[in-house]
Coordinates of C-alpha atoms and ligand atoms in Angstrom, one line a residue:
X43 CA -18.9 -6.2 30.5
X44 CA -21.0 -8.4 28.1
X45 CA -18.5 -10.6 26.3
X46 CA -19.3 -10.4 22.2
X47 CA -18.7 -12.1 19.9
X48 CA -15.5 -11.6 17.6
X49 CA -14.5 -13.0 14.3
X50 CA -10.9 -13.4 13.3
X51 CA -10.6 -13.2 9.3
X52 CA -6.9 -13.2 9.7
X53 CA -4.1 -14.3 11.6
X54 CA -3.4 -12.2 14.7
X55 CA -0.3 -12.1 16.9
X56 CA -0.8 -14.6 19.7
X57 CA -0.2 -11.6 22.4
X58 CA -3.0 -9.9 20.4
X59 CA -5.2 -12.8 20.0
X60 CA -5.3 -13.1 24.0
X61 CA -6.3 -9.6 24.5
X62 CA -9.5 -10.3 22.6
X63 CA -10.2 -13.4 24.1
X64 CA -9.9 -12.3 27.5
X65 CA -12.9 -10.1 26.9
X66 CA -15.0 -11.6 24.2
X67 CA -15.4 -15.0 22.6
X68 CA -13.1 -15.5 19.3
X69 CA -13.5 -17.3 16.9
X70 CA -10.4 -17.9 14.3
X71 CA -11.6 -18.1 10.4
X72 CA -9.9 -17.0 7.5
X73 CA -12.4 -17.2 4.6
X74 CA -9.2 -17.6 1.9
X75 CA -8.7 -21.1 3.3
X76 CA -10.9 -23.4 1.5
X77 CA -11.2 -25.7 5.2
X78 CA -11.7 -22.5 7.4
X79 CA -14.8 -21.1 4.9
X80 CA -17.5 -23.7 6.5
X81 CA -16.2 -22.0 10.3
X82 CA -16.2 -18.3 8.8
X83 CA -19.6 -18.7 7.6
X84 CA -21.2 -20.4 10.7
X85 CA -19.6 -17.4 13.0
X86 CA -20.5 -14.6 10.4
X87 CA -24.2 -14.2 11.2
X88 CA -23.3 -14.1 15.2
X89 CA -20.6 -11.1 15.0
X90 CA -20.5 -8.2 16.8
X91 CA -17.0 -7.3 15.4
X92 CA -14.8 -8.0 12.8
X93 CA -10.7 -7.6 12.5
X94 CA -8.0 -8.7 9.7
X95 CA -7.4 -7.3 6.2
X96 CA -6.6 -8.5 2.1
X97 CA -10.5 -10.1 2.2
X98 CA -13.1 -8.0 0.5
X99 CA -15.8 -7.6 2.9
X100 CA -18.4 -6.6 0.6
X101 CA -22.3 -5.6 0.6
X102 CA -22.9 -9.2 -0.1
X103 CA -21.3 -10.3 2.9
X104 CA -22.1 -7.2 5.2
X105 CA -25.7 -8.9 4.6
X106 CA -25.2 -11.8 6.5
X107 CA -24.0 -10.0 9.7
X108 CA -27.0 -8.6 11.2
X109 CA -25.3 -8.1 14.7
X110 CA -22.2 -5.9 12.9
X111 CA -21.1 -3.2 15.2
X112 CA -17.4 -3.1 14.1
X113 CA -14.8 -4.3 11.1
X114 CA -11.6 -3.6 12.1
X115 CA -9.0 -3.5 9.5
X116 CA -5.0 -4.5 9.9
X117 CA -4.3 -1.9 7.0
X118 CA -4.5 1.5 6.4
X119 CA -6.1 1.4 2.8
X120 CA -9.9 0.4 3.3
X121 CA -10.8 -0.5 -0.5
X122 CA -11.8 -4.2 0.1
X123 CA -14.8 -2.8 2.7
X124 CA -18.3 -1.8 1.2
X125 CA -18.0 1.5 2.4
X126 CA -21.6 3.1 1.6
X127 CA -23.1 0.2 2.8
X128 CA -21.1 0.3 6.8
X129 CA -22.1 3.7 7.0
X130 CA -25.9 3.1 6.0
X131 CA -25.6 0.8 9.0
X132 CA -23.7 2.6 11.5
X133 CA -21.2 -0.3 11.9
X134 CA -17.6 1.7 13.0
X135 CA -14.8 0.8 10.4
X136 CA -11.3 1.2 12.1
X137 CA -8.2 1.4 10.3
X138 CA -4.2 1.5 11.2
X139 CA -2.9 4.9 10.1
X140 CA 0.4 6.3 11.3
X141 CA 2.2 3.4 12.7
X142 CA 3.3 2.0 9.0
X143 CA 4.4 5.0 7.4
X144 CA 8.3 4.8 7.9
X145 CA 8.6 1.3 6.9
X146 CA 6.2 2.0 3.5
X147 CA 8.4 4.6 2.7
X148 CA 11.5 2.3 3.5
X149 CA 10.1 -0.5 1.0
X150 CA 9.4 2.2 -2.0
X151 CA 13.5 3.3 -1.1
X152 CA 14.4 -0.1 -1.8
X153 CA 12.3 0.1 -5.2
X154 CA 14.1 3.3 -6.1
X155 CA 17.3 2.0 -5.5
X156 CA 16.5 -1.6 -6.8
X157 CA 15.4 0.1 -10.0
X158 CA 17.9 2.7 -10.5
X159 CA 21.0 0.4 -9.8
X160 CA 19.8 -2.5 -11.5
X161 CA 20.0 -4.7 -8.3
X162 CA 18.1 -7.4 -8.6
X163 CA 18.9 -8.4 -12.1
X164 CA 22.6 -7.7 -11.3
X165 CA 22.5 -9.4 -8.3
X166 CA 21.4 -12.3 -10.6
X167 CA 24.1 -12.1 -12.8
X168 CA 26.4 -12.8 -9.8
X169 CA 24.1 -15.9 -8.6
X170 CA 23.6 -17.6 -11.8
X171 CA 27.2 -17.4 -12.4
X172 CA 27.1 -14.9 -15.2
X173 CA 29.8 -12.5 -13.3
X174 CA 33.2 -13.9 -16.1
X175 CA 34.5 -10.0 -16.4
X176 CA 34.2 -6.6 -15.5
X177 CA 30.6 -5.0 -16.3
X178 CA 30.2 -2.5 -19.1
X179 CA 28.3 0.3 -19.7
X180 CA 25.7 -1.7 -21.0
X181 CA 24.5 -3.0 -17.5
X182 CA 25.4 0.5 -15.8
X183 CA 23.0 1.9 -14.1
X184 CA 21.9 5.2 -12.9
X185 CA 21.8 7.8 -10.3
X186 CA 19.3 7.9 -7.6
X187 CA 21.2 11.4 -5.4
X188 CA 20.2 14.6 -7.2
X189 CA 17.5 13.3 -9.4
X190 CA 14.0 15.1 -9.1
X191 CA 11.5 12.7 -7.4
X192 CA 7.7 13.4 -7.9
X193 CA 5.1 12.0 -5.8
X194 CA 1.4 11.2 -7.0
X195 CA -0.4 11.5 -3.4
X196 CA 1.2 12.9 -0.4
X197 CA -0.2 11.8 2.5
X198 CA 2.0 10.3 5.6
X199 CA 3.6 8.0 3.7
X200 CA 4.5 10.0 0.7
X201 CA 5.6 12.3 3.5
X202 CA 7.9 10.3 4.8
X203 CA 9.5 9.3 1.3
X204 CA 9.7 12.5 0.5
X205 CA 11.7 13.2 3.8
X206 CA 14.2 10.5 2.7
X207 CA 14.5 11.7 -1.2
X208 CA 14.9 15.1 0.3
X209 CA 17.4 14.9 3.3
X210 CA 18.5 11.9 2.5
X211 CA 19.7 12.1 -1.0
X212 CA 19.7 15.7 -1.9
X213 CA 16.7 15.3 -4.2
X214 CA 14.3 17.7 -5.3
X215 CA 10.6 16.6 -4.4
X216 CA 7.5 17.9 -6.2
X217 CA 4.2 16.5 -5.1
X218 CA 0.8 16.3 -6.7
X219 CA -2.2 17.0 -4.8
X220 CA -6.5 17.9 -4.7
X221 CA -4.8 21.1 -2.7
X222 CA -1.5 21.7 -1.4
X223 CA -0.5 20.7 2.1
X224 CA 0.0 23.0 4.8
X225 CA 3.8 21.5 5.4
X226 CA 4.2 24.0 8.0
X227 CA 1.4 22.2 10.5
X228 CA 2.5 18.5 8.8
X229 CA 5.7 18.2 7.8
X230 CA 8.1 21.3 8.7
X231 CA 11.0 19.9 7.9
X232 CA 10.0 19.6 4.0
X233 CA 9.0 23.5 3.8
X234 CA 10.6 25.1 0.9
X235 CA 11.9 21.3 0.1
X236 CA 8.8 19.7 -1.3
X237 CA 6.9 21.5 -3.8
X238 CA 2.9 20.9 -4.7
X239 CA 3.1 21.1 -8.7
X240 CA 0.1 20.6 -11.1
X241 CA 0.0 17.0 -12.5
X242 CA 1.8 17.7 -16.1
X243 CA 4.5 19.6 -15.1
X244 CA 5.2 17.0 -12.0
X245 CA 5.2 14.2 -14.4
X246 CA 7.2 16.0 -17.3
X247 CA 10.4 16.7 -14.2
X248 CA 10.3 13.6 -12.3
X249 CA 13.1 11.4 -12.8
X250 CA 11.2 8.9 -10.5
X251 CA 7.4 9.2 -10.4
X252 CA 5.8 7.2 -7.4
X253 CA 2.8 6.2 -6.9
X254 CA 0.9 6.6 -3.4
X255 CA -2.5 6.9 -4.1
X256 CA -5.5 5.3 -2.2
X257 CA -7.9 3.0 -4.6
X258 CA -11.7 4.9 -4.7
X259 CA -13.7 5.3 -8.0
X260 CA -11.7 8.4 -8.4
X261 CA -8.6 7.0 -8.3
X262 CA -9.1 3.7 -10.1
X263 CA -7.4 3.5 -13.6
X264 CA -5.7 7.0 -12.7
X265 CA -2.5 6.6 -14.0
X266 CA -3.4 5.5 -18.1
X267 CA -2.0 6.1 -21.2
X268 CA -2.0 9.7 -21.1
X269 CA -0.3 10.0 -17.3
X270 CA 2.5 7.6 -19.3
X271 CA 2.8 9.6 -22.2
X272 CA 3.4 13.2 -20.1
X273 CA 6.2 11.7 -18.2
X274 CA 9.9 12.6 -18.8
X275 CA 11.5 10.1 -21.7
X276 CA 13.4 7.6 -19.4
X277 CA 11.8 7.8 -16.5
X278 CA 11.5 5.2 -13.3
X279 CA 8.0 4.5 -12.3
X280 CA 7.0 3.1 -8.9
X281 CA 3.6 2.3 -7.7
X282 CA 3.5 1.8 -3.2
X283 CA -0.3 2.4 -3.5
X284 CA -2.8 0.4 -5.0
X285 CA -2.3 -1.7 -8.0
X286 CA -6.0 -0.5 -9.4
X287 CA -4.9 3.0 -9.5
X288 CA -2.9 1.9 -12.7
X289 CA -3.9 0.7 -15.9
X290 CA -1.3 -2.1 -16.4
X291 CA -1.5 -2.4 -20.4
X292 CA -0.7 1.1 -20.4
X293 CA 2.3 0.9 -18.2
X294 CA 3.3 -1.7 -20.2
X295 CA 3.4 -0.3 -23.5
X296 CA 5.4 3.1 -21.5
X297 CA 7.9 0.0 -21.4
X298 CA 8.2 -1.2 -24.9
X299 CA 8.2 1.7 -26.1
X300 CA 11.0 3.1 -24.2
X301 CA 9.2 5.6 -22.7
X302 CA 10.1 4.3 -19.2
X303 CA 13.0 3.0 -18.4
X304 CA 12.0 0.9 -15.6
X305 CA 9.0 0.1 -13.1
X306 CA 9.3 -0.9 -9.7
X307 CA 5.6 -2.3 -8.6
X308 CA 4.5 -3.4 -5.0
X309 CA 0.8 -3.5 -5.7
X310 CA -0.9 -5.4 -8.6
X311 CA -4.7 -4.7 -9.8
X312 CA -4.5 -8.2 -8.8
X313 CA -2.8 -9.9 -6.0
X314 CA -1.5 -12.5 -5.9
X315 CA 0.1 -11.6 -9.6
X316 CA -1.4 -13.9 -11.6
X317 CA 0.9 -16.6 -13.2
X318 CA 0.2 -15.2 -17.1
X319 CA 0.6 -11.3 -15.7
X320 CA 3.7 -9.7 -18.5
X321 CA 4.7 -8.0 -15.4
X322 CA 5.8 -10.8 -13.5
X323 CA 9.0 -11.6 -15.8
X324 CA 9.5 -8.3 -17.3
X325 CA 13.2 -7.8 -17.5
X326 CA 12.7 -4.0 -16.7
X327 CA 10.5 -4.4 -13.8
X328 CA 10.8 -5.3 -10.4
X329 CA 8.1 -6.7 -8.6
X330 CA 7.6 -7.3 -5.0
X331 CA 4.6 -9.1 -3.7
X332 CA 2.8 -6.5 -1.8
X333 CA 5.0 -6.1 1.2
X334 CA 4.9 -2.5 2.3
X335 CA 4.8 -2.8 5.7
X336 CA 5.5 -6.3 6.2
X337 CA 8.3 -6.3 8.9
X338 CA 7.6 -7.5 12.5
X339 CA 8.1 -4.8 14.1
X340 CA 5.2 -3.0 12.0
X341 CA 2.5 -5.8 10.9
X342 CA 2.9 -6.1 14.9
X343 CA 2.2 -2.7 15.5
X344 CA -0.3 -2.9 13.0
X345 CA -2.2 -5.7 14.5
X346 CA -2.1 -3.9 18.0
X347 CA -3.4 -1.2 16.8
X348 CA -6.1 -2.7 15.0
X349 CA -6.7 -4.9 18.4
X350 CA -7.1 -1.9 20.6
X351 CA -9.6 -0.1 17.6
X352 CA -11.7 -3.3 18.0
X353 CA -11.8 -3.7 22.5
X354 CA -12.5 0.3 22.2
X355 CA -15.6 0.1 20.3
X356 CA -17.1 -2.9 21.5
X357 CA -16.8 -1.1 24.8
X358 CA -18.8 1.8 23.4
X359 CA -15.3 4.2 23.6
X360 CA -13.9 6.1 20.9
X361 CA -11.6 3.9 18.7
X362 CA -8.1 5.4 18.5
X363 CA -8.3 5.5 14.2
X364 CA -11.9 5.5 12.8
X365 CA -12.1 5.8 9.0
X366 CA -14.8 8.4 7.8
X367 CA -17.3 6.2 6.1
X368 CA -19.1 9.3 5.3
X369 CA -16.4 10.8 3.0
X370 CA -16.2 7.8 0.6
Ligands
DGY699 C1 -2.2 -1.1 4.0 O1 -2.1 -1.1 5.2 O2 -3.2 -0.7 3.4 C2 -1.0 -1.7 3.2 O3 -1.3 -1.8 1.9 C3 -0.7 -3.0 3.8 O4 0.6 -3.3 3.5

């Protein structure tokens, strides 16, 4: 087989980095490193294929690989990639569905936990020495069992929260959708458990309201003032998405004014969280820094995945997840 030429825009597991280079030539470049731009720019023009992720690979730069055939993305969201302008071209983009939905939903858990019981600050309180009696009410916090749980976007992921909400912790799940899902065909187990409701009436139950939505134009700025003010006095707001889908002066002012008690954000509109960002020190909110699947049991998973997407199409087989271009 011709051997092609491959540009890494991201680290890669060594075990995954030698499949690749056993059948093409590799080159190693991430573009975010200011001494590793000159080497990404030099191979750019000369790919056939593509792999990594968090790196927008734009029209701009889509114009400088003439030879494209494939981008390969370690992730399952495909924002950062000029959609429109891949499928103008014909150039395959693959993605990693599937194999990071258990430990996304694990890390929204741990925000609805972190949230509700007050974990982080009162784990704080312990560490800075600040434990010099019992607790009072004032730092009680509240419970997650029971509560009512809606989900904005219910895909595998919110799936699989929704599986722990509702077997896990007795709580009732309502989920807003385009259209309902056929739960008999994709998720059995939540029939009669997880309920599609329209948007207002989701949002004026939920105890929690989580965010899992994908960022498109339709989705960007989604959640604004107005999804704020419909929601349940007091409620916990998490977002496991996409930062963009959220307008972040509006979820801030739900906080000042009371209206939520507390947010629990793993995705920024920018990331890294920039240094001046309210939400970085907010005493109600708990921020992680984008680490949704990031175990290594999944990112490796992840990575294979994304490897064997890549080998497959440069081969001229079907890829085992290819993201419809068509449908952006
Ligand atoms: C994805 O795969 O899109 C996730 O956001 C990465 O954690």
């Amino acid at each position: 087989m011709t051997r092609k030429n491959i540009l890494v825009f991201r680290e890669l597991p060594d075990d995954q980095l030698a499949r690749l280079q056993a059948a093409h030539e590799v080159t190693v470049a991430n573009p975010r490193i200011d001494a590793q731009r000159a080497s990404f720019d030099a191979a750019l023009p000369l790919a056939h294929g593509l792999i990594g992720s968090s790196f927008p690979i734009d029209d701009a730069l889509l114009a400088r690989a003439p030879l494209l055939e494939v981008v390969s993305s370690v992730s399952v969201g495909v924002d950062n990639y000029a959609l429109a302008a891949l499928h103008a071209r014909d150039i395959l983009l693959c993605h990693t569905p599937g194999v990071l939905d258990e430990t996304v939903a694990d890390t929204v858990f741990a925000l609805l936990m972190a949230t509700s019981r007050r974990v982080v600050e009162l784990s704080n309180l312990v560490r800075e020495g600040r434990w010099t009696k019992n607790i009072g009410e004032d730092l009680f916090g509240f419970d997650v069992h029971g509560k009512t749980l809606g989900l904005l976007g219910f895909g595998r992921i919110g799936q699989a929260i929704a599986r722990r909400a509702s077997l896990g912790f007795g709580m009732p799940v309502l989920y807003h959708t385009r259209r309902p899902v056929d739960l008999a065909a994709q998720a059995p187990e939540l029939q009669g458990r997880a309920l599609f409701t329209a948007r207002d009436e989701l949002l004026a139950r939920a105890d929690f309201v989580v965010a899992m939505l994908p960022l498109s134009d339709s989705t960007r700025d989604m959640i604004d003032a107005s999804v704020f003010d419909a929601m349940k006095s007091g409620a916990i707001f998490i977002n496991g998405g996409r930062g963009a889908t959220v307008r972040e002066d509006a979820l801030l002012a739900a906080l000042e004014s009371g209206r939520l008690r507390a947010a629990g954000l793993d995705v920024f509109a920018t990331e890294p969280l920039p240094d001046e960002s309210p939400l970085r020190t907010h005493p109600r909110v708990t921020p992680l820094p984008h680490i949704g699947s990031a175990t290594h049991e999944t990112r490796h998973a992840m990575a294979e995945l994304a490897t064997t997407n890549l080998l497959r199409a440069l081969a001229g087989e079907r890829p085992l997840a290819v993201y419809d271009t068509a449908s952006a």
